[in-house]
Short mmCIF file of C-alpha atoms in Angstrom, two decimals:
data_model
loop_
_atom_site.label_atom_id
_atom_site.label_comp_id
_atom_site.label_asym_id
_atom_site.label_seq_id
_atom_site.Cartn_x
_atom_site.Cartn_y
_atom_site.Cartn_z
CA MET A 1 9.67 -0.05 -1.56
CA ALA A 2 10.02 3.36 0.04
CA THR A 3 9.04 4.91 -3.29
CA ASN A 4 5.50 3.60 -2.78
CA GLY A 5 5.34 4.69 0.85
CA ASP A 6 6.38 1.29 2.23
CA HIS A 7 4.16 0.37 5.15
CA GLY A 8 4.68 -2.75 7.20
CA THR A 9 4.91 -4.34 10.61
CA PHE A 10 7.21 -1.68 12.06
CA SER A 11 5.40 1.35 10.63
CA THR A 12 3.73 2.12 13.95
CA THR A 13 7.14 2.39 15.62
CA TYR A 14 9.54 3.66 12.97
CA GLY A 15 7.24 5.30 10.45
CA MET A 16 6.85 4.62 6.76
CA GLY A 17 9.73 3.43 4.64
CA ALA A 18 9.61 6.72 2.76
CA ASP A 19 10.09 8.57 6.06
CA ASN A 20 13.45 6.85 6.48
CA LEU A 21 14.76 7.45 2.95
CA LEU A 22 17.72 9.87 3.22
CA GLU A 23 18.87 10.10 -0.40
CA ALA A 24 18.92 8.12 -3.63
CA ILE A 25 20.64 7.91 -7.00
CA ILE A 26 18.14 7.59 -9.84
CA MET A 27 18.36 7.20 -13.60
CA THR A 28 15.67 9.22 -15.34
CA PRO A 29 14.02 8.27 -18.66
CA ASN A 30 16.37 10.60 -20.58
CA GLY A 31 19.42 8.68 -19.31
CA SER A 32 20.57 11.20 -16.71
CA VAL A 33 21.91 9.84 -13.42
CA LEU A 34 20.87 12.12 -10.57
CA LEU A 35 21.79 12.33 -6.91
CA THR A 36 18.57 13.21 -5.11
CA ASN A 37 18.19 14.41 -1.54
CA PRO A 38 16.63 17.41 0.25
CA ARG A 39 19.40 19.68 -1.13
CA LYS A 40 20.05 18.33 -4.63
CA ASN A 41 17.30 17.60 -7.13
CA TRP A 42 14.77 17.89 -4.34
CA ASP A 43 11.85 17.70 -6.78
CA ILE A 44 12.86 14.20 -7.91
CA PHE A 45 13.61 13.20 -4.31
CA TYR A 46 10.17 14.46 -3.33
CA ALA A 47 8.59 12.45 -6.15
CA ILE A 48 10.26 9.14 -5.31
CA ARG A 49 9.74 9.52 -1.56
CA GLY A 50 6.30 8.00 -1.48
CA ARG A 51 4.81 8.74 -4.90
CA ARG A 52 5.61 5.64 -6.98
CA GLY A 53 9.21 6.21 -7.95
CA GLY A 54 9.04 3.94 -11.00
CA THR A 55 7.16 6.71 -12.78
CA PHE A 56 10.16 9.04 -12.61
CA GLY A 57 13.05 6.66 -13.21
CA VAL A 58 15.00 3.69 -11.91
CA VAL A 59 16.42 3.96 -8.41
CA LEU A 60 20.01 2.68 -8.63
CA LYS A 61 21.02 3.23 -5.01
CA ALA A 62 19.19 4.29 -1.88
CA LEU A 63 20.39 5.36 1.55
CA SER A 64 17.99 4.81 4.43
CA ARG A 65 18.07 5.38 8.16
CA HIS A 66 19.45 2.41 10.10
CA ILE A 67 16.96 0.69 12.41
CA PRO A 68 18.51 -1.35 15.25
CA LEU A 69 17.48 -4.99 15.57
CA ARG A 70 15.26 -5.79 18.53
CA GLU A 71 16.89 -8.80 20.14
CA ASP A 72 14.12 -9.34 22.68
CA GLN A 73 11.63 -10.41 19.98
CA THR A 74 13.55 -12.20 17.25
CA VAL A 75 15.15 -14.92 19.39
CA PRO A 76 11.93 -16.47 20.80
CA PHE A 77 10.37 -16.25 17.34
CA GLN A 78 13.23 -18.16 15.74
CA VAL A 79 13.13 -20.84 18.44
CA CYS A 80 9.46 -21.37 17.67
CA LEU A 81 10.23 -21.85 13.98
CA LEU A 82 13.01 -24.35 14.66
CA SER A 83 10.52 -26.77 16.20
CA ASN A 84 8.74 -27.06 12.85
CA ILE A 85 11.78 -28.60 11.17
CA THR A 86 11.34 -31.96 12.90
CA THR A 87 7.56 -32.14 12.47
CA THR A 88 7.17 -30.94 8.89
CA PRO A 89 8.29 -34.21 7.17
CA ASN A 90 5.65 -36.12 9.12
CA TYR A 91 2.69 -34.41 7.51
CA ILE A 92 3.95 -32.82 4.29
CA ASP A 93 3.79 -36.10 2.34
CA GLY A 94 0.03 -36.26 2.77
CA TRP A 95 -0.46 -32.95 0.96
CA GLY A 96 1.33 -33.68 -2.27
CA ILE A 97 -1.76 -32.74 -4.29
CA GLY A 98 -4.09 -29.83 -3.79
CA SER A 99 -7.79 -29.52 -4.40
CA ALA A 100 -9.06 -31.31 -7.51
CA ASN A 101 -10.76 -28.13 -8.77
CA GLU A 102 -8.16 -25.65 -7.59
CA ASP A 103 -7.70 -22.58 -9.80
CA VAL A 104 -4.35 -22.36 -11.55
CA ALA A 105 -5.01 -18.95 -13.11
CA THR A 106 -7.56 -16.16 -13.18
CA GLY A 107 -8.61 -13.86 -15.95
CA GLY A 108 -7.84 -10.70 -14.03
CA LEU A 109 -8.77 -8.71 -10.99
CA ALA A 110 -9.81 -5.25 -9.92
CA LEU A 111 -8.52 -3.62 -6.75
CA GLY A 112 -9.77 -0.76 -4.64
CA SER A 113 -8.54 0.47 -1.28
CA ARG A 114 -9.23 2.98 1.47
CA LEU A 115 -7.49 4.10 4.64
CA PRO A 116 -10.30 4.41 7.21
CA SER A 117 -9.60 6.45 10.33
CA PRO A 118 -10.30 5.22 13.88
CA LYS A 119 -13.22 7.64 14.04
CA SER A 120 -14.82 6.17 10.92
CA LEU A 121 -14.71 2.65 12.41
CA SER A 122 -15.77 3.61 15.92
CA ASN A 123 -19.46 2.73 15.45
CA PRO A 124 -19.75 -1.05 14.99
CA ASN A 125 -23.31 -0.80 13.68
CA VAL A 126 -22.33 1.62 10.92
CA THR A 127 -19.25 -0.41 10.04
CA ALA A 128 -21.30 -3.62 9.85
CA GLU A 129 -23.83 -1.91 7.58
CA VAL A 130 -21.10 -0.77 5.20
CA PHE A 131 -19.54 -4.22 5.09
CA GLN A 132 -22.99 -5.62 4.37
CA GLN A 133 -23.13 -3.41 1.26
CA ILE A 134 -19.90 -5.03 0.11
CA ASP A 135 -21.30 -8.45 0.86
CA PRO A 136 -20.39 -11.27 -1.57
CA ASP A 137 -22.71 -12.17 -4.39
CA PRO A 138 -24.93 -15.19 -3.52
CA LEU A 139 -23.75 -16.96 -6.67
CA GLY A 140 -20.23 -17.07 -5.27
CA ASN A 141 -17.55 -18.48 -7.56
CA ASN A 142 -20.24 -19.86 -9.86
CA GLY A 143 -21.01 -16.35 -11.09
CA VAL A 144 -19.44 -14.44 -13.95
CA TYR A 145 -16.94 -12.96 -11.54
CA THR A 146 -15.95 -14.21 -8.14
CA ASN A 147 -16.91 -12.98 -4.72
CA PRO A 148 -15.08 -9.86 -3.59
CA SER A 149 -12.51 -10.23 -0.85
CA ILE A 150 -11.98 -7.61 1.83
CA LEU A 151 -8.47 -7.48 3.24
CA GLY A 152 -7.72 -5.40 6.30
CA HIS A 153 -4.06 -5.47 7.18
CA THR A 154 -1.11 -3.53 8.47
CA ILE A 155 -1.86 -0.98 11.15
CA THR A 156 -0.59 2.22 9.58
CA SER A 157 1.92 4.79 10.75
CA PRO A 158 0.77 7.35 13.35
CA ASN A 159 4.22 8.93 13.49
CA ALA A 160 4.91 12.16 11.65
CA PRO A 161 8.15 12.09 9.62
CA SER A 162 11.08 13.92 11.19
CA TYR A 163 13.52 14.06 8.25
CA HIS A 164 12.72 16.97 5.92
CA VAL A 165 8.95 16.74 6.01
CA GLU A 166 8.73 19.29 3.19
CA VAL A 167 10.06 16.74 0.68
CA ILE A 168 7.91 13.73 1.45
CA SER A 169 5.01 12.97 -0.88
CA THR A 170 3.36 10.09 1.00
CA THR A 171 -0.31 10.81 1.46
CA PRO A 172 -0.92 12.26 4.97
CA THR A 173 -3.91 9.95 5.34
CA TRP A 174 -1.47 7.19 6.38
CA ARG A 175 -0.87 9.14 9.60
CA ASP A 176 -4.52 9.02 10.66
CA ALA A 177 -5.58 5.63 9.30
CA LEU A 178 -6.33 2.67 11.53
CA THR A 179 -5.86 0.03 8.85
CA HIS A 180 -5.51 -0.46 5.10
CA LEU A 181 -8.67 -1.98 3.60
CA ILE A 182 -8.38 -3.53 0.15
CA VAL A 183 -11.30 -4.86 -1.88
CA VAL A 184 -10.41 -7.46 -4.51
CA GLU A 185 -12.72 -8.77 -7.21
CA ARG A 186 -11.65 -11.31 -9.84
CA TRP A 187 -13.11 -12.51 -13.12
CA ARG A 188 -12.69 -15.54 -15.37
CA ASP A 189 -10.50 -15.35 -18.44
CA ASP A 190 -13.37 -16.07 -20.84
CA ILE A 191 -15.71 -13.16 -20.10
CA ALA A 192 -16.34 -10.28 -22.48
CA GLN A 193 -14.99 -6.76 -22.06
CA PRO A 194 -18.37 -5.24 -21.08
CA LEU A 195 -18.52 -7.60 -18.10
CA ILE A 196 -14.96 -6.69 -17.13
CA ASP A 197 -15.98 -3.03 -17.27
CA ALA A 198 -18.89 -3.91 -14.99
CA VAL A 199 -16.44 -5.31 -12.43
CA TYR A 200 -14.53 -2.03 -12.31
CA ASP A 201 -17.78 -0.11 -12.04
CA ASP A 202 -18.88 -2.38 -9.20
CA ILE A 203 -15.60 -1.90 -7.34
CA THR A 204 -15.70 1.88 -7.75
CA HIS A 205 -19.33 2.64 -6.98
CA LYS A 206 -20.63 -0.25 -4.90
CA LYS A 207 -17.56 -1.33 -2.95
CA ILE A 208 -15.23 1.65 -2.52
CA GLN A 209 -17.86 4.39 -2.39
CA PRO A 210 -19.41 3.09 0.87
CA LEU A 211 -15.91 2.92 2.38
CA ARG A 212 -15.22 6.45 1.15
CA GLU A 213 -18.37 7.70 2.83
CA LEU A 214 -17.13 6.28 6.13
CA SER A 215 -14.34 8.87 6.20
CA PRO A 216 -15.64 11.98 4.40
CA GLU A 217 -13.18 14.17 6.31
CA GLN A 218 -10.30 12.56 4.40
CA GLU A 219 -11.45 13.80 1.00
CA HIS A 220 -9.02 16.33 -0.53
CA THR A 221 -6.83 16.31 2.59
CA SER A 222 -4.04 14.32 0.98
CA THR A 223 -3.93 16.30 -2.26
CA ASN A 224 -3.97 19.68 -0.52
CA ALA A 225 -1.18 18.80 1.90
CA ILE A 226 1.05 17.33 -0.81
CA ALA A 227 0.49 20.30 -3.12
CA THR A 228 1.36 22.75 -0.34
CA ASN A 229 4.69 21.07 0.40
CA TYR A 230 5.62 20.87 -3.27
CA ASN A 231 4.71 24.48 -4.07
CA ASP A 232 6.66 25.77 -1.07
CA ARG A 233 9.82 24.08 -2.32
CA ARG A 234 9.21 25.06 -5.96
CA ARG A 235 9.01 28.74 -5.01
CA SER A 236 12.46 28.44 -3.42
CA GLY A 237 13.93 28.29 -6.94
CA GLN A 238 16.01 25.11 -6.60
CA ARG A 239 16.76 23.38 -9.89
CA THR A 240 17.51 19.83 -10.99
CA THR A 241 21.22 19.10 -11.52
CA ILE A 242 22.93 16.06 -13.01
CA TYR A 243 25.02 13.94 -10.65
#
């Protein structure tokens, strides 16, 4: 969803999903239906353009920039997938049952994430040392809570937005980040609340803090840039109007 920033495979080429959002119609918690764009109800448009739009209302319609399909890449990819149709029935029958002790549910999980810059990951020795601090517990899945997982995915968007940059609330850190690192830690459904609290404490101080220290230059950058854009528009005196 563009309201959460919306990063993906094409972010490096076309920017974030929020960058391509042109206008939207939103229903606010008081029942008002608003047309939001850079000219009308800009404050709501600013809020849903990268800052978790569900907090401000339900987006009923959205208009985004059209991205042309790249024919040179989709055709070979589809041909590759077609070959699986004839081979899949030959092996799928042998996997009708999964692992005998496979988990069917978990008690919960805690998430933490950072957006490290290329500079922060340039020294492999330092990076390896930080990842060692987030190393899994030797007890593994036999412990009170499971080993943490580190996910690094989706090269982020280096492109600055071109459509009304003053009303985009996506954190600027996305523009400088090399990847999106997410730390995940789960716990069983039968553990007590103090142990659950310990998981959150572990994620915050032992897992995310080392990642935060990798990119100290990013601290406060996002908040300051977002606040500047918002205050500039607020001083212009534009008001919210009902659609």
